[in-house]
Amino acid sequence: WSAYKDRMQQAARLMGYDIGFLFQSDGGFKRGCLDFANSHPTVNPILIEVMKRNRLTWQPHLRRLRNHYLEHQTLTRGEVAQYYPLQCAEIWFQKVWVSIEEILVILMADSLPHDFIDIRELPPEEQNAGPYERRFGWQLLKPLSILPENKMDQG
């Protein structure tokens, strides 16, 4: 939860985006989605869909465990026992990791010179081709040698 809520927000903030609305009440989230889309029209709208999916699936359960059991002890161990098996922890780790990766990659892609470079999701056979498992890679759309210098200076 700390990686997702705190560190991911910090990384997004360093890129110039405030995504704190993801962790607000339903009304705050809906307003935040609209405000974000209006403030950042070039960010791929799939970002909001990813955030909505997370809020509808695993995010409320992990938030409940963290806030109401681990932090404030308002739930009993029996009420959260379903979350303790190793398999559940592994599933949540995967969901959190993938969600952080998706959100930050979508934000990162917005600042690329789209005429030349894009980010693509790697097919499964390429995801493990190296020392680390990865889901995304660079997609060169034109040779970098024709990239204007001012675009290269921007990142």
PDB file of C-alpha atoms in Angstrom:
ATOM      1  CA  TRP A   1       0.000   0.000   0.000  1.00  0.00           C
ATOM      2  CA  SER A   2       2.847   2.379   0.784  1.00  0.00           C
ATOM      3  CA  ALA A   3       4.443   1.730  -2.596  1.00  0.00           C
ATOM      4  CA  TYR A   4       1.135   2.267  -4.381  1.00  0.00           C
ATOM      5  CA  LYS A   5      -0.299   5.198  -2.455  1.00  0.00           C
ATOM      6  CA  ASP A   6       2.802   7.074  -1.324  1.00  0.00           C
ATOM      7  CA  ARG A   7       5.737   6.264  -3.564  1.00  0.00           C
ATOM      8  CA  MET A   8       3.791   6.079  -6.819  1.00  0.00           C
ATOM      9  CA  GLN A   9       2.264   9.494  -6.073  1.00  0.00           C
ATOM     10  CA  GLN A  10       5.741  10.884  -5.393  1.00  0.00           C
ATOM     11  CA  ALA A  11       7.042   9.505  -8.687  1.00  0.00           C
ATOM     12  CA  ALA A  12       4.053  10.942 -10.559  1.00  0.00           C
ATOM     13  CA  ARG A  13       4.561  14.294  -8.842  1.00  0.00           C
ATOM     14  CA  LEU A  14       8.197  14.323  -9.980  1.00  0.00           C
ATOM     15  CA  MET A  15       6.892  13.911 -13.532  1.00  0.00           C
ATOM     16  CA  GLY A  16       4.517  16.848 -13.018  1.00  0.00           C
ATOM     17  CA  TYR A  17       1.261  15.010 -12.298  1.00  0.00           C
ATOM     18  CA  ASP A  18      -0.936  15.053  -9.202  1.00  0.00           C
ATOM     19  CA  ILE A  19      -2.772  11.726  -8.983  1.00  0.00           C
ATOM     20  CA  GLY A  20      -3.852  12.034  -5.360  1.00  0.00           C
ATOM     21  CA  PHE A  21      -7.489  11.951  -6.471  1.00  0.00           C
ATOM     22  CA  LEU A  22      -7.035   8.198  -6.981  1.00  0.00           C
ATOM     23  CA  PHE A  23      -7.162   7.781  -3.195  1.00  0.00           C
ATOM     24  CA  GLN A  24     -10.061  10.103  -2.411  1.00  0.00           C
ATOM     25  CA  SER A  25     -13.730   9.300  -1.806  1.00  0.00           C
ATOM     26  CA  ASP A  26     -15.847   8.325  -4.794  1.00  0.00           C
ATOM     27  CA  GLY A  27     -16.992  11.909  -5.347  1.00  0.00           C
ATOM     28  CA  GLY A  28     -13.448  13.262  -5.060  1.00  0.00           C
ATOM     29  CA  PHE A  29     -12.217  10.583  -7.424  1.00  0.00           C
ATOM     30  CA  LYS A  30     -14.849  11.394 -10.056  1.00  0.00           C
ATOM     31  CA  ARG A  31     -14.083  15.132  -9.853  1.00  0.00           C
ATOM     32  CA  GLY A  32     -10.360  14.383  -9.899  1.00  0.00           C
ATOM     33  CA  CYS A  33     -10.715  12.286 -13.056  1.00  0.00           C
ATOM     34  CA  LEU A  34     -12.462  15.141 -14.847  1.00  0.00           C
ATOM     35  CA  ASP A  35     -10.002  17.744 -13.583  1.00  0.00           C
ATOM     36  CA  PHE A  36      -7.029  15.575 -14.522  1.00  0.00           C
ATOM     37  CA  ALA A  37      -8.353  14.929 -18.044  1.00  0.00           C
ATOM     38  CA  ASN A  38      -8.972  18.650 -18.527  1.00  0.00           C
ATOM     39  CA  SER A  39      -5.568  19.632 -17.139  1.00  0.00           C
ATOM     40  CA  HIS A  40      -3.673  16.949 -19.067  1.00  0.00           C
ATOM     41  CA  PRO A  41      -5.517  16.363 -22.362  1.00  0.00           C
ATOM     42  CA  THR A  42      -2.519  14.644 -23.966  1.00  0.00           C
ATOM     43  CA  VAL A  43      -2.297  11.891 -21.341  1.00  0.00           C
ATOM     44  CA  ASN A  44      -3.780   8.681 -22.714  1.00  0.00           C
ATOM     45  CA  PRO A  45      -7.349   8.381 -21.336  1.00  0.00           C
ATOM     46  CA  ILE A  46      -6.670   4.714 -20.587  1.00  0.00           C
ATOM     47  CA  LEU A  47      -5.043   6.039 -17.396  1.00  0.00           C
ATOM     48  CA  ILE A  48      -8.441   6.851 -15.911  1.00  0.00           C
ATOM     49  CA  GLU A  49      -9.737   3.418 -16.960  1.00  0.00           C
ATOM     50  CA  VAL A  50      -6.792   1.733 -15.202  1.00  0.00           C
ATOM     51  CA  MET A  51      -7.504   3.762 -12.061  1.00  0.00           C
ATOM     52  CA  LYS A  52     -11.226   2.926 -12.183  1.00  0.00           C
ATOM     53  CA  ARG A  53     -10.433  -0.781 -12.596  1.00  0.00           C
ATOM     54  CA  ASN A  54      -8.134  -0.725  -9.574  1.00  0.00           C
ATOM     55  CA  ARG A  55     -10.748   1.043  -7.447  1.00  0.00           C
ATOM     56  CA  LEU A  56     -13.383  -1.508  -8.411  1.00  0.00           C
ATOM     57  CA  THR A  57     -11.280  -4.625  -7.892  1.00  0.00           C
ATOM     58  CA  TRP A  58      -8.345  -5.014  -5.492  1.00  0.00           C
ATOM     59  CA  GLN A  59      -7.702  -1.479  -4.177  1.00  0.00           C
ATOM     60  CA  PRO A  60     -10.594  -1.289  -1.638  1.00  0.00           C
ATOM     61  CA  HIS A  61      -9.598  -4.616  -0.079  1.00  0.00           C
ATOM     62  CA  LEU A  62      -5.951  -3.665   0.346  1.00  0.00           C
ATOM     63  CA  ARG A  63      -6.926  -0.228   1.669  1.00  0.00           C
ATOM     64  CA  ARG A  64      -9.304  -1.881   4.163  1.00  0.00           C
ATOM     65  CA  LEU A  65      -6.591  -4.247   5.403  1.00  0.00           C
ATOM     66  CA  ARG A  66      -4.032  -1.481   5.728  1.00  0.00           C
ATOM     67  CA  ASN A  67      -6.247   1.238   7.217  1.00  0.00           C
ATOM     68  CA  HIS A  68      -8.706  -0.699   9.346  1.00  0.00           C
ATOM     69  CA  TYR A  69      -6.564  -3.576  10.521  1.00  0.00           C
ATOM     70  CA  LEU A  70      -2.856  -2.829  10.332  1.00  0.00           C
ATOM     71  CA  GLU A  71      -3.040   0.885  11.178  1.00  0.00           C
ATOM     72  CA  HIS A  72      -6.132   1.433  13.321  1.00  0.00           C
ATOM     73  CA  GLN A  73      -7.031  -2.068  14.572  1.00  0.00           C
ATOM     74  CA  THR A  74     -10.780  -1.538  14.037  1.00  0.00           C
ATOM     75  CA  LEU A  75     -11.091  -5.027  12.518  1.00  0.00           C
ATOM     76  CA  THR A  76     -10.296  -8.328  14.169  1.00  0.00           C
ATOM     77  CA  ARG A  77      -7.773 -10.788  12.799  1.00  0.00           C
ATOM     78  CA  GLY A  78     -10.671 -13.069  11.933  1.00  0.00           C
ATOM     79  CA  GLU A  79     -12.219 -10.358   9.747  1.00  0.00           C
ATOM     80  CA  VAL A  80      -9.043 -10.155   7.666  1.00  0.00           C
ATOM     81  CA  ALA A  81      -7.960 -13.791   7.832  1.00  0.00           C
ATOM     82  CA  GLN A  82      -8.824 -14.261   4.158  1.00  0.00           C
ATOM     83  CA  TYR A  83      -6.008 -11.839   3.275  1.00  0.00           C
ATOM     84  CA  TYR A  84      -3.250 -13.669   5.143  1.00  0.00           C
ATOM     85  CA  PRO A  85      -2.468 -16.718   2.976  1.00  0.00           C
ATOM     86  CA  LEU A  86       0.752 -16.383   1.019  1.00  0.00           C
ATOM     87  CA  GLN A  87      -1.145 -16.832  -2.255  1.00  0.00           C
ATOM     88  CA  CYS A  88      -3.253 -13.740  -1.468  1.00  0.00           C
ATOM     89  CA  ALA A  89      -0.144 -11.683  -0.652  1.00  0.00           C
ATOM     90  CA  GLU A  90       1.480 -12.761  -3.921  1.00  0.00           C
ATOM     91  CA  ILE A  91      -1.620 -11.818  -5.907  1.00  0.00           C
ATOM     92  CA  TRP A  92      -1.756  -8.391  -4.260  1.00  0.00           C
ATOM     93  CA  PHE A  93       1.946  -7.825  -4.820  1.00  0.00           C
ATOM     94  CA  GLN A  94       1.461  -8.598  -8.511  1.00  0.00           C
ATOM     95  CA  LYS A  95      -1.604  -6.352  -8.792  1.00  0.00           C
ATOM     96  CA  VAL A  96       0.119  -3.447  -7.020  1.00  0.00           C
ATOM     97  CA  TRP A  97       3.325  -3.815  -9.033  1.00  0.00           C
ATOM     98  CA  VAL A  98       1.487  -4.033 -12.365  1.00  0.00           C
ATOM     99  CA  SER A  99      -0.745  -1.082 -11.456  1.00  0.00           C
ATOM    100  CA  ILE A 100       2.192   1.124 -10.474  1.00  0.00           C
ATOM    101  CA  GLU A 101       3.961   0.146 -13.667  1.00  0.00           C
ATOM    102  CA  GLU A 102       0.912   0.830 -15.859  1.00  0.00           C
ATOM    103  CA  ILE A 103       0.132   4.203 -14.297  1.00  0.00           C
ATOM    104  CA  LEU A 104       3.707   5.497 -14.381  1.00  0.00           C
ATOM    105  CA  VAL A 105       4.321   4.212 -17.916  1.00  0.00           C
ATOM    106  CA  ILE A 106       1.175   5.958 -19.181  1.00  0.00           C
ATOM    107  CA  LEU A 107       2.325   9.197 -17.557  1.00  0.00           C
ATOM    108  CA  MET A 108       5.871   8.761 -18.846  1.00  0.00           C
ATOM    109  CA  ALA A 109       4.645   8.107 -22.379  1.00  0.00           C
ATOM    110  CA  ASP A 110       2.963  11.515 -22.433  1.00  0.00           C
ATOM    111  CA  SER A 111       6.307  13.306 -22.396  1.00  0.00           C
ATOM    112  CA  LEU A 112       7.914  11.310 -25.210  1.00  0.00           C
ATOM    113  CA  PRO A 113       8.426  12.805 -28.671  1.00  0.00           C
ATOM    114  CA  HIS A 114       5.583  10.731 -30.174  1.00  0.00           C
ATOM    115  CA  ASP A 115       6.762  11.154 -33.740  1.00  0.00           C
ATOM    116  CA  PHE A 116       9.869   9.113 -32.899  1.00  0.00           C
ATOM    117  CA  ILE A 117       9.518   7.058 -29.732  1.00  0.00           C
ATOM    118  CA  ASP A 118       6.654   5.355 -27.974  1.00  0.00           C
ATOM    119  CA  ILE A 119       6.253   2.774 -25.259  1.00  0.00           C
ATOM    120  CA  ARG A 120       4.759  -0.585 -26.090  1.00  0.00           C
ATOM    121  CA  GLU A 121       3.608  -3.503 -24.029  1.00  0.00           C
ATOM    122  CA  LEU A 122       5.899  -6.407 -24.716  1.00  0.00           C
ATOM    123  CA  PRO A 123       4.447  -9.722 -25.892  1.00  0.00           C
ATOM    124  CA  PRO A 124       4.815 -12.503 -23.300  1.00  0.00           C
ATOM    125  CA  GLU A 125       7.784 -14.110 -25.065  1.00  0.00           C
ATOM    126  CA  GLU A 126       9.772 -10.852 -24.734  1.00  0.00           C
ATOM    127  CA  GLN A 127       8.837 -10.076 -21.128  1.00  0.00           C
ATOM    128  CA  ASN A 128      11.367 -12.448 -19.586  1.00  0.00           C
ATOM    129  CA  ALA A 129      14.145 -11.958 -22.158  1.00  0.00           C
ATOM    130  CA  GLY A 130      16.730 -10.550 -19.778  1.00  0.00           C
ATOM    131  CA  PRO A 131      17.706 -10.418 -16.130  1.00  0.00           C
ATOM    132  CA  TYR A 132      14.419  -8.769 -15.080  1.00  0.00           C
ATOM    133  CA  GLU A 133      10.817  -9.466 -15.938  1.00  0.00           C
ATOM    134  CA  ARG A 134       9.403  -6.452 -17.716  1.00  0.00           C
ATOM    135  CA  ARG A 135       6.121  -5.627 -19.438  1.00  0.00           C
ATOM    136  CA  PHE A 136       7.004  -2.506 -21.402  1.00  0.00           C
ATOM    137  CA  GLY A 137       9.710  -1.475 -23.808  1.00  0.00           C
ATOM    138  CA  TRP A 138      10.685   1.373 -26.076  1.00  0.00           C
ATOM    139  CA  GLN A 139       9.294   1.407 -29.575  1.00  0.00           C
ATOM    140  CA  LEU A 140      11.405   3.396 -32.011  1.00  0.00           C
ATOM    141  CA  LEU A 141       9.120   4.835 -34.695  1.00  0.00           C
ATOM    142  CA  LYS A 142      11.865   6.583 -36.699  1.00  0.00           C
ATOM    143  CA  PRO A 143      15.657   6.437 -36.508  1.00  0.00           C
ATOM    144  CA  LEU A 144      16.987   8.604 -33.680  1.00  0.00           C
ATOM    145  CA  SER A 145      19.512  10.145 -36.066  1.00  0.00           C
ATOM    146  CA  ILE A 146      16.694  12.241 -37.580  1.00  0.00           C
ATOM    147  CA  LEU A 147      15.339  13.337 -34.205  1.00  0.00           C
ATOM    148  CA  PRO A 148      15.665  17.140 -33.931  1.00  0.00           C
ATOM    149  CA  GLU A 149      18.142  18.202 -31.250  1.00  0.00           C
ATOM    150  CA  ASN A 150      15.557  20.167 -29.294  1.00  0.00           C
ATOM    151  CA  LYS A 151      13.428  17.015 -28.941  1.00  0.00           C
ATOM    152  CA  MET A 152      16.407  15.036 -27.646  1.00  0.00           C
ATOM    153  CA  ASP A 153      17.155  17.746 -25.098  1.00  0.00           C
ATOM    154  CA  GLN A 154      13.597  17.484 -23.735  1.00  0.00           C
ATOM    155  CA  GLY A 155      14.007  13.917 -22.651  1.00  0.00           C
TER     156      GLY A 155
END
